[in-house]
PDB file of N, CA and C in Angstrom:
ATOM      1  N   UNK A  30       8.578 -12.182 -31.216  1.00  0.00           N
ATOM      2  CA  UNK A  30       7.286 -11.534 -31.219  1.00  0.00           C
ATOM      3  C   UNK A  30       6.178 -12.560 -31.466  1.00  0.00           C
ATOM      4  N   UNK A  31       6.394 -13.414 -32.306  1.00  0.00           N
ATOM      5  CA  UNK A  31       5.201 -14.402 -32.821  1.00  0.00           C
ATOM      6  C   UNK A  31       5.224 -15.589 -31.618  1.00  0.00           C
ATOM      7  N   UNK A  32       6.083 -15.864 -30.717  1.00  0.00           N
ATOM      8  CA  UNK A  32       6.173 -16.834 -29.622  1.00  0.00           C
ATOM      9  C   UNK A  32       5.440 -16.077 -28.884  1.00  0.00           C
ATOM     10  N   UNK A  33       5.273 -14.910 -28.450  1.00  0.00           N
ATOM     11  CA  UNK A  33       4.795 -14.037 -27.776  1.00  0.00           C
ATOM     12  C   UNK A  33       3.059 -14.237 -27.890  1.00  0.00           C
ATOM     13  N   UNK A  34       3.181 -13.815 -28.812  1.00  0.00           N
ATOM     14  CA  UNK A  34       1.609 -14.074 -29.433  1.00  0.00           C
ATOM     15  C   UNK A  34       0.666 -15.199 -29.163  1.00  0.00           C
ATOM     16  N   UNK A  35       1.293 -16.172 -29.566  1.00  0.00           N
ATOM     17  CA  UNK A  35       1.100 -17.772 -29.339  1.00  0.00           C
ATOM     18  C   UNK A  35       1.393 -17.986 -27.890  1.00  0.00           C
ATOM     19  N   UNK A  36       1.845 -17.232 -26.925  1.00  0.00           N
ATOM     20  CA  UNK A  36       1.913 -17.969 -25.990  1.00  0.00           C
ATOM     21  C   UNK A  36       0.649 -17.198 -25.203  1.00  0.00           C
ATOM     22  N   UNK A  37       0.455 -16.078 -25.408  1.00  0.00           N
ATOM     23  CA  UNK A  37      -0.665 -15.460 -24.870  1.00  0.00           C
ATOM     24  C   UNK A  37      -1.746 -16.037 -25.117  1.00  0.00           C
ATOM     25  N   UNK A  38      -2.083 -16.391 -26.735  1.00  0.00           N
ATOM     26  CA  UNK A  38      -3.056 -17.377 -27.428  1.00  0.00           C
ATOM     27  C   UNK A  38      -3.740 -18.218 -26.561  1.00  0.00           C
ATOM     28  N   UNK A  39      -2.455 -18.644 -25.773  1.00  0.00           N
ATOM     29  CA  UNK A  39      -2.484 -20.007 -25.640  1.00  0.00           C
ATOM     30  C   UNK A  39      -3.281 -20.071 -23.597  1.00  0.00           C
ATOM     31  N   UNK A  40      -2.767 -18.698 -23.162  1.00  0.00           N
ATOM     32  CA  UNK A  40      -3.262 -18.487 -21.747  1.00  0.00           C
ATOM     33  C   UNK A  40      -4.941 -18.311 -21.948  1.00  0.00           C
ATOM     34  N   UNK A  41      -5.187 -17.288 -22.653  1.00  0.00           N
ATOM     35  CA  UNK A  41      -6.627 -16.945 -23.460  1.00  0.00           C
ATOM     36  C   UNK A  41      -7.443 -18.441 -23.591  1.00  0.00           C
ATOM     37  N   UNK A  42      -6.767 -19.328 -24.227  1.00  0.00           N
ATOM     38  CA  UNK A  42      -7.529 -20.166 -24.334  1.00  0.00           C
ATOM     39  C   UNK A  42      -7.768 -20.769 -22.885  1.00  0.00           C
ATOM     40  N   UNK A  43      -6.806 -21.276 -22.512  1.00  0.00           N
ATOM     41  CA  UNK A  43      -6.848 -21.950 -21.350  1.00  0.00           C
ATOM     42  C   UNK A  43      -8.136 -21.043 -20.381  1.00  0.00           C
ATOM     43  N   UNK A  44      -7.750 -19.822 -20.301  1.00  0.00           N
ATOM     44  CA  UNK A  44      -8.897 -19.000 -19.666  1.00  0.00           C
ATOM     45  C   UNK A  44     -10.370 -19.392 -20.011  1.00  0.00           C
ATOM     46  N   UNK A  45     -10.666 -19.376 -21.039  1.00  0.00           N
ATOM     47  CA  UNK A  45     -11.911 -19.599 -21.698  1.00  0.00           C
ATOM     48  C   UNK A  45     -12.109 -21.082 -21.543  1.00  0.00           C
ATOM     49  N   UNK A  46     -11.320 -21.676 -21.747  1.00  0.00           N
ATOM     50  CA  UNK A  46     -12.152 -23.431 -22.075  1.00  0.00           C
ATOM     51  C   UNK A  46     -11.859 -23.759 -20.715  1.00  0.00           C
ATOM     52  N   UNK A  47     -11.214 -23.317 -19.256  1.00  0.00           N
ATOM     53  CA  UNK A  47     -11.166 -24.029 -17.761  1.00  0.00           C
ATOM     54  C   UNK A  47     -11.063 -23.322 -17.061  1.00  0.00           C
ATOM     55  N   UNK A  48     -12.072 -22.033 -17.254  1.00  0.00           N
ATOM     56  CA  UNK A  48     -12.152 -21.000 -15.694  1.00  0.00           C
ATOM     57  C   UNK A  48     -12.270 -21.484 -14.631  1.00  0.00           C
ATOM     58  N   UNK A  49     -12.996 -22.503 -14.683  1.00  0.00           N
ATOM     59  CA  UNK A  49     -13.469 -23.502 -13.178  1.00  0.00           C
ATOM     60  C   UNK A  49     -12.115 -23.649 -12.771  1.00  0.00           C
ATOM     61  N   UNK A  50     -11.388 -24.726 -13.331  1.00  0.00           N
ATOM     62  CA  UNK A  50     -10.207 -25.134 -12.869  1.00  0.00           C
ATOM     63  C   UNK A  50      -9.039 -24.204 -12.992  1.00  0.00           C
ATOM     64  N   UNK A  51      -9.244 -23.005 -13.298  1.00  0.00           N
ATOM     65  CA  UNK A  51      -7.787 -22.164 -12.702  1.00  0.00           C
ATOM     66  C   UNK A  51      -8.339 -21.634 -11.230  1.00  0.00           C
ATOM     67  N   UNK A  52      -9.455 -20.938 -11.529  1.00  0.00           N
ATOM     68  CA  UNK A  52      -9.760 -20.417 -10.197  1.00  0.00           C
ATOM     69  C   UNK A  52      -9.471 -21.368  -8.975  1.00  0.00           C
ATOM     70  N   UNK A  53     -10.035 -22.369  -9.256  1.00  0.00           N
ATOM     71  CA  UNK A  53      -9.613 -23.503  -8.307  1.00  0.00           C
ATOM     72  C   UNK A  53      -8.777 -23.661  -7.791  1.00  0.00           C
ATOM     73  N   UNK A  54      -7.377 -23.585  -8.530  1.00  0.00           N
ATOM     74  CA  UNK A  54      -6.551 -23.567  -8.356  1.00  0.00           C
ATOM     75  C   UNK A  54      -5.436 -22.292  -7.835  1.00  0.00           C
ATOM     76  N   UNK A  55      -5.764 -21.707  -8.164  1.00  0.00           N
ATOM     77  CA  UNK A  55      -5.569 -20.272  -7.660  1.00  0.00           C
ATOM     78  C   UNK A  55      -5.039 -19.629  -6.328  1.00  0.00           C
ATOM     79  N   UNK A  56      -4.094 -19.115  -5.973  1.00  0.00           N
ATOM     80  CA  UNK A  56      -3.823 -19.209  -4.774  1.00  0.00           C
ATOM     81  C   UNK A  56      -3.471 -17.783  -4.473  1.00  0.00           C
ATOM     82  N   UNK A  57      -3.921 -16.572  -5.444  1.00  0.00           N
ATOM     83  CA  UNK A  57      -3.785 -15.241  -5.202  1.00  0.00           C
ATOM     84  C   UNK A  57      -4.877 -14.739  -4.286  1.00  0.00           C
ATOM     85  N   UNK A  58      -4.822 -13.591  -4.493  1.00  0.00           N
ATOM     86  CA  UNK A  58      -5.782 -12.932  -3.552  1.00  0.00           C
ATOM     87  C   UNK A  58      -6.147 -11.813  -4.437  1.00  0.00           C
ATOM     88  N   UNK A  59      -7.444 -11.734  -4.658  1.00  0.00           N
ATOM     89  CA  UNK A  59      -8.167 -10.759  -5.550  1.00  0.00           C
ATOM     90  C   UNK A  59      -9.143 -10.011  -4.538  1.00  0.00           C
ATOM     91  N   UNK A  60      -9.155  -8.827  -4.411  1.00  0.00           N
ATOM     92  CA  UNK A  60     -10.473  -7.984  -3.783  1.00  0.00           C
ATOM     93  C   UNK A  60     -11.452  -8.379  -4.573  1.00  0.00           C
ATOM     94  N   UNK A  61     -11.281  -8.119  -6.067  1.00  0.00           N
ATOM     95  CA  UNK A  61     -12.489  -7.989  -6.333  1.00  0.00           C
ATOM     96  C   UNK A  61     -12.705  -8.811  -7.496  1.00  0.00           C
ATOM     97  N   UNK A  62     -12.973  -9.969  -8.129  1.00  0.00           N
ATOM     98  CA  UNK A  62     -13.097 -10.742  -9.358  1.00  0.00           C
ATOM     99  C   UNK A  62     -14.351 -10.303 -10.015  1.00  0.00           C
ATOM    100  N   UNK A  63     -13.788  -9.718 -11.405  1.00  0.00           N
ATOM    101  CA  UNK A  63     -14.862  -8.708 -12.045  1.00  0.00           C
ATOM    102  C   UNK A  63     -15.521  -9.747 -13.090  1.00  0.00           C
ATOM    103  N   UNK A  64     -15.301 -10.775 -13.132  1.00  0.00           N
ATOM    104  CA  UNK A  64     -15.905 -11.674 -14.664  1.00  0.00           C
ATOM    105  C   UNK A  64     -15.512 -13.493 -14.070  1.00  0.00           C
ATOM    106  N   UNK A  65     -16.219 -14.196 -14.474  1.00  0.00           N
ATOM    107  CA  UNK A  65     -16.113 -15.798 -14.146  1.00  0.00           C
ATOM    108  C   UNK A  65     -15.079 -15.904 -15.291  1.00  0.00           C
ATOM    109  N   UNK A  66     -14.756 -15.334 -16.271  1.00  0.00           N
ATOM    110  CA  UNK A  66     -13.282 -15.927 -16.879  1.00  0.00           C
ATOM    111  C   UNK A  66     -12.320 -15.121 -16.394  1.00  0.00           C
ATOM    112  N   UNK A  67     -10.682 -15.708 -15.767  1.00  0.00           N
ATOM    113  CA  UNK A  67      -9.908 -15.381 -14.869  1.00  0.00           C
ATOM    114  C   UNK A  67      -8.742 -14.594 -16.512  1.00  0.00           C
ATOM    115  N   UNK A  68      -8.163 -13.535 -16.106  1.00  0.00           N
ATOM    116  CA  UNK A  68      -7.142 -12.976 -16.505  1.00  0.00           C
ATOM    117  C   UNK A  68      -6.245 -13.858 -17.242  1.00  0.00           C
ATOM    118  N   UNK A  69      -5.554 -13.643 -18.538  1.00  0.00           N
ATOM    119  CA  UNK A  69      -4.152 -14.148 -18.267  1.00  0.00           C
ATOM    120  C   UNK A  69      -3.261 -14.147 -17.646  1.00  0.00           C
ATOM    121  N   UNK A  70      -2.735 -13.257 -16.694  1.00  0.00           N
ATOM    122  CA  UNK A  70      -1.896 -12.936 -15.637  1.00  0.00           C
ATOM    123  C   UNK A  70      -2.639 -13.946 -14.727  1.00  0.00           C
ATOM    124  N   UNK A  71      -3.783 -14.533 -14.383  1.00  0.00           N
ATOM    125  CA  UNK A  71      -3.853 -15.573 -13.273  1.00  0.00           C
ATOM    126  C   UNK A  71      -3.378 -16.962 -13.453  1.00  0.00           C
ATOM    127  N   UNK A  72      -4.059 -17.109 -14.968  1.00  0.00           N
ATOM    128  CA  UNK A  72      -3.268 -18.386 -15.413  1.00  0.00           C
ATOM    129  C   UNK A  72      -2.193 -18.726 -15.581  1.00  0.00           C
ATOM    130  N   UNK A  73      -1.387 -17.557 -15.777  1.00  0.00           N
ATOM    131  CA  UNK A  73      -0.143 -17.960 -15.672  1.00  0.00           C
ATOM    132  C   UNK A  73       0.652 -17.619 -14.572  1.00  0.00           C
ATOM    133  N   UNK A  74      -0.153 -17.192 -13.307  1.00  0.00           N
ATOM    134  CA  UNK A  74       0.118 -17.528 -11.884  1.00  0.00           C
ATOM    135  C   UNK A  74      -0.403 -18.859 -11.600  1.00  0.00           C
ATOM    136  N   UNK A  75      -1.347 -19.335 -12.042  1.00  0.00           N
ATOM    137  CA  UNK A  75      -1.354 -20.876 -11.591  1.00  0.00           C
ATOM    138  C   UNK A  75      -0.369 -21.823 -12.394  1.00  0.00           C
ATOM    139  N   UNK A  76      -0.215 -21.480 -13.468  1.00  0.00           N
ATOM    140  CA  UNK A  76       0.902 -22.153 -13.971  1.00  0.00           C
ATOM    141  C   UNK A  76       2.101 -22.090 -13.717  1.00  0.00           C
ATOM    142  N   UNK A  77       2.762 -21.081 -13.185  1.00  0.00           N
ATOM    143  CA  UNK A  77       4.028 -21.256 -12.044  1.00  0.00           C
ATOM    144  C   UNK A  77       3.696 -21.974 -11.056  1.00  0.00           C
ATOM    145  N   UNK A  78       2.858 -22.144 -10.490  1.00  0.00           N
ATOM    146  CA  UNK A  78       2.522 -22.914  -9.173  1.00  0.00           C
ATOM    147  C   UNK A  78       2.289 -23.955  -8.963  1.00  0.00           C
ATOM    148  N   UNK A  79       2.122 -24.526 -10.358  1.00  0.00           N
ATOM    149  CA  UNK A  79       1.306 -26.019 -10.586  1.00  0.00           C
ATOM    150  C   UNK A  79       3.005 -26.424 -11.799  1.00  0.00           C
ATOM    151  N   UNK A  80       4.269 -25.572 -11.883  1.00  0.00           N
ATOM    152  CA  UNK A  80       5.110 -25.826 -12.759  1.00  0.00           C
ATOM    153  C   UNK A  80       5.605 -27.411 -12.007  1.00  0.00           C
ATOM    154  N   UNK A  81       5.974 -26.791 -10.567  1.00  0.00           N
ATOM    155  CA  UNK A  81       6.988 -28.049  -9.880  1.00  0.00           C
ATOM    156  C   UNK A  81       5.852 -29.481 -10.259  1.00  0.00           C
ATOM    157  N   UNK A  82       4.813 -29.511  -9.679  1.00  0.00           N
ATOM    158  CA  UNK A  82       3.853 -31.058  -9.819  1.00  0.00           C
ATOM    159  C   UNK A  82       4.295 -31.374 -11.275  1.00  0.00           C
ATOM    160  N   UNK A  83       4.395 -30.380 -12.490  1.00  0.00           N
ATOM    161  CA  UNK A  83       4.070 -30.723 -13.410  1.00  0.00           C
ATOM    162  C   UNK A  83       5.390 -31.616 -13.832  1.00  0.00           C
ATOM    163  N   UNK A  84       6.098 -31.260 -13.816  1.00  0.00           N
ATOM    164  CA  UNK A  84       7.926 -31.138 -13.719  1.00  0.00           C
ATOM    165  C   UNK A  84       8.120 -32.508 -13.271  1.00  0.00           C
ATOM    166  N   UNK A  85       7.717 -33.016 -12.325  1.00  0.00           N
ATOM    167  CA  UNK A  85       7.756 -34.088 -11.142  1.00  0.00           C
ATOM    168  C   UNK A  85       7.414 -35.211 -12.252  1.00  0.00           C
ATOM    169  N   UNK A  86       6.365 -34.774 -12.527  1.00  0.00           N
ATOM    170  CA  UNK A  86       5.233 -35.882 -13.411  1.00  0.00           C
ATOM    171  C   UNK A  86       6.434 -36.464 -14.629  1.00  0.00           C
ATOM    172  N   UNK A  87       7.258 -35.731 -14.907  1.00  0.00           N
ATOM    173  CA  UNK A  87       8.108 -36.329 -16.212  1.00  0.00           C
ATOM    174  C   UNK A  87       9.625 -37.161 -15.682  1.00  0.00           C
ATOM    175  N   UNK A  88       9.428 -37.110 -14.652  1.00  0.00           N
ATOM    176  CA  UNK A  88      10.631 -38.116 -13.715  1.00  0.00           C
ATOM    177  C   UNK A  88      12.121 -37.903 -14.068  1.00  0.00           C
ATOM    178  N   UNK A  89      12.724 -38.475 -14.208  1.00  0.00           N
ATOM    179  CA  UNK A  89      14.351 -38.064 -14.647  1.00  0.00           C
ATOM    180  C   UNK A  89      14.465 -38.615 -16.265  1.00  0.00           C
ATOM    181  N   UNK A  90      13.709 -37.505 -16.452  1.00  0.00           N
ATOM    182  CA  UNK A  90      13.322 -37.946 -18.087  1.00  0.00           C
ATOM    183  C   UNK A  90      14.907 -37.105 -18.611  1.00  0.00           C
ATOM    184  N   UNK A  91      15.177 -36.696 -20.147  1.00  0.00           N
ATOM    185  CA  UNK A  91      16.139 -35.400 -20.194  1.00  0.00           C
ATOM    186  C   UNK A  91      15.543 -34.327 -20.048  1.00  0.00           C
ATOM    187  N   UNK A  92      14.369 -33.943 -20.761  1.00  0.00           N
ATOM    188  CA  UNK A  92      13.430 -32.536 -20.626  1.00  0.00           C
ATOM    189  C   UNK A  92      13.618 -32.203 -19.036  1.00  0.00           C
ATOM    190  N   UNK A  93      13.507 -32.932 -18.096  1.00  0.00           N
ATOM    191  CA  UNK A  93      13.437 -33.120 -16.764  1.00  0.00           C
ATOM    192  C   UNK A  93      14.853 -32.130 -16.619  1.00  0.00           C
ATOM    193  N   UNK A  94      15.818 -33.018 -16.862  1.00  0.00           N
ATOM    194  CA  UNK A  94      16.900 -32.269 -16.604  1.00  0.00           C
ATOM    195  C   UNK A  94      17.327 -31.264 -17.281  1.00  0.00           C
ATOM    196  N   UNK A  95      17.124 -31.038 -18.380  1.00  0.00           N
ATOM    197  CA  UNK A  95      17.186 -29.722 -18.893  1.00  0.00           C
ATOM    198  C   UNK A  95      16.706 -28.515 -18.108  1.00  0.00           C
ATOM    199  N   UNK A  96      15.268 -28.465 -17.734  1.00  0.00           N
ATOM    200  CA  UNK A  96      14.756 -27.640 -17.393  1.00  0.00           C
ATOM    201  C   UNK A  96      15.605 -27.360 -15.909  1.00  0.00           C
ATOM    202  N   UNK A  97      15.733 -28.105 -15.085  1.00  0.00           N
ATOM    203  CA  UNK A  97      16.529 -28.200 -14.436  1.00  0.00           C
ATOM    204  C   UNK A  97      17.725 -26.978 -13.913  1.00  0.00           C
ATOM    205  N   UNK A  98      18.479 -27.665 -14.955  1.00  0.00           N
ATOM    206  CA  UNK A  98      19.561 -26.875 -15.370  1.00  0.00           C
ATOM    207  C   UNK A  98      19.531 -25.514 -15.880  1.00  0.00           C
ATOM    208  N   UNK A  99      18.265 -25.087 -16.469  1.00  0.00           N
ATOM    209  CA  UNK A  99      17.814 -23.884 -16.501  1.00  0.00           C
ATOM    210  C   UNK A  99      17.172 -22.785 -15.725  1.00  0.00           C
ATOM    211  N   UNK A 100      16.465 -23.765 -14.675  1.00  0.00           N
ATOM    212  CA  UNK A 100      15.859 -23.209 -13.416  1.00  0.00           C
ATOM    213  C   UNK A 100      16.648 -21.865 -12.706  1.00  0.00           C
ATOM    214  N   UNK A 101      16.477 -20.718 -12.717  1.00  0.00           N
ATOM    215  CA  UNK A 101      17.363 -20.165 -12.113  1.00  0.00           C
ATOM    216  C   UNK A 101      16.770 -20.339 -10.226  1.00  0.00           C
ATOM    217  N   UNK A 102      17.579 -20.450  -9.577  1.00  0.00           N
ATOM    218  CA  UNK A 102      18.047 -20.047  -8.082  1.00  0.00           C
ATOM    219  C   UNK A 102      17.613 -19.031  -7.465  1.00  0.00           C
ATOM    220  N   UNK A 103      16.805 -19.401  -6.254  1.00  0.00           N
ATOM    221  CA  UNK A 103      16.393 -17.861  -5.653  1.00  0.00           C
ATOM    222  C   UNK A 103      17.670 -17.672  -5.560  1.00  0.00           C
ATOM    223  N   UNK A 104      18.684 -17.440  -5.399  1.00  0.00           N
ATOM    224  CA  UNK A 104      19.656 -16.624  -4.499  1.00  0.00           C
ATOM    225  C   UNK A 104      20.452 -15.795  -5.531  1.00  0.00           C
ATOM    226  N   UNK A 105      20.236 -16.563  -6.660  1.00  0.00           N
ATOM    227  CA  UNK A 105      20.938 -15.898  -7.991  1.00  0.00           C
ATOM    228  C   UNK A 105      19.736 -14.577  -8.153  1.00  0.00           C
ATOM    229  N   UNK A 106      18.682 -14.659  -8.065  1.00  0.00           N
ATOM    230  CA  UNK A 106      17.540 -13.823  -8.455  1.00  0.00           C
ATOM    231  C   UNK A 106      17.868 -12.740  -7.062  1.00  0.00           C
ATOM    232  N   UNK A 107      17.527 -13.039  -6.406  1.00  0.00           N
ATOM    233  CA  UNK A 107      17.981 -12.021  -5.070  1.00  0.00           C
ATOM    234  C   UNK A 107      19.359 -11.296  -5.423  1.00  0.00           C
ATOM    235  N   UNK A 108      20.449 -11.899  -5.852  1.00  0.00           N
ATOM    236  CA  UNK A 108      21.761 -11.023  -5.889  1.00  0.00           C
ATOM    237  C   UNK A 108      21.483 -10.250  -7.185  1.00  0.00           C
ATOM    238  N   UNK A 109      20.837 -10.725  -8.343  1.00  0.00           N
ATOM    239  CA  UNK A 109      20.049  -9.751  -9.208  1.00  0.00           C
ATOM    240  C   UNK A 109      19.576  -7.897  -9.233  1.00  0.00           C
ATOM    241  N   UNK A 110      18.200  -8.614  -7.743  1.00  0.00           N
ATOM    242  CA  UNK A 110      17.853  -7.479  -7.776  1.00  0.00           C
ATOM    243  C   UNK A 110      18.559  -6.570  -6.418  1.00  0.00           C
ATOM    244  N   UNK A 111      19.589  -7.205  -5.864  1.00  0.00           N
ATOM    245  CA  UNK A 111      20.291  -6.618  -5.117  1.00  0.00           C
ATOM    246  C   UNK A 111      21.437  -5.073  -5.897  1.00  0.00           C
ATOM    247  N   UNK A 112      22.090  -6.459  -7.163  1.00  0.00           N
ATOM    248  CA  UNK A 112      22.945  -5.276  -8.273  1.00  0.00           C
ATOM    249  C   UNK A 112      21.791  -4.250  -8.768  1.00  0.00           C
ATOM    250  N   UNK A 113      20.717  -5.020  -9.166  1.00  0.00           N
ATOM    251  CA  UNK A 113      20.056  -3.297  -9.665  1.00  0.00           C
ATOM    252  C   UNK A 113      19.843  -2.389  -8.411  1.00  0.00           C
ATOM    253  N   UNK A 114      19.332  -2.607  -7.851  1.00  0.00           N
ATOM    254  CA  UNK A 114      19.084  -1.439  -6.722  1.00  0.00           C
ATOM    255  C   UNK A 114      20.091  -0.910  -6.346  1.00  0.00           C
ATOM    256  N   UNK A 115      21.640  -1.125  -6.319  1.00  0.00           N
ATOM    257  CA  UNK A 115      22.548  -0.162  -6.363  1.00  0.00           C
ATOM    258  C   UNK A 115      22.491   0.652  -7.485  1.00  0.00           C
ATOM    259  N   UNK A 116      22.737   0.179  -9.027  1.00  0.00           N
ATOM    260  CA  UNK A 116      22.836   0.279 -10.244  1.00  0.00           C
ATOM    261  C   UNK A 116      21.556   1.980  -9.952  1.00  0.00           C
ATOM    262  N   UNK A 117      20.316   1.952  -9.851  1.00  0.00           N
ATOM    263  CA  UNK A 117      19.127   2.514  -9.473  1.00  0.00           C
ATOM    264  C   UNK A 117      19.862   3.865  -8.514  1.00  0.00           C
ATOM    265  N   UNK A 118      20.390   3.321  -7.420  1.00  0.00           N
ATOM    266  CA  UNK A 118      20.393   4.203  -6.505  1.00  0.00           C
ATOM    267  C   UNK A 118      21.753   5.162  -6.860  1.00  0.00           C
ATOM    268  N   UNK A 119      22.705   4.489  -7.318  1.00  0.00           N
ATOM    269  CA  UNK A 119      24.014   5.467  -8.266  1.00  0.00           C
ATOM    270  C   UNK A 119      23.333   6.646  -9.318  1.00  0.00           C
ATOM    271  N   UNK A 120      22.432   6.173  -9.731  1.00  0.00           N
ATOM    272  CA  UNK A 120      22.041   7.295 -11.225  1.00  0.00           C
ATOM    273  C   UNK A 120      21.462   8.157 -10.502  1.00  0.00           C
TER     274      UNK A 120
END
């Protein structure tokens, strides 16, 4: 719960101190942008998007490979939501 907190903290801020540079970066599609400071949900769509550059930047460090190794697999994620949607469609 308290990682939770802190990590939201932590989008909030980013929102507030570099609206310029998320929007910038940004690669969603909004109808309608209601305020010059961007959502947490955007920032942390640019921060998936900007994960791989970031990742890159630490070379075949161990963190490197850790994360790595943690990365899950589209194909693992696809057979995922393949089992639920049976799982869904049985009940």
């Amino acid at each position: 719960m308290n990682l939770g907190c802190i990590a939201l903290g932590m989008l909030q801020i980013l929102a507030i101190k570099y609206p310029h540079r998320v929007w910038k970066k940004y690669r969603g599609w909004k109808r309608t942008v209601r305020c010059e400071i961007p959502s947490e949900g955007i920032v942390l769509s640019v921060i998936r998007d900007e994960f791989d550059y970031f990742n890159a930047a630490f070379g075949k460090t161990e963190i490197h490979r850790i994360i790595a190794e943690k990365k899950r697999e589209k194909e693992y994620l696809r057979n995922i939501s393949l089992l639920w949607g049976r799982i869904i469609k049985s009940e």
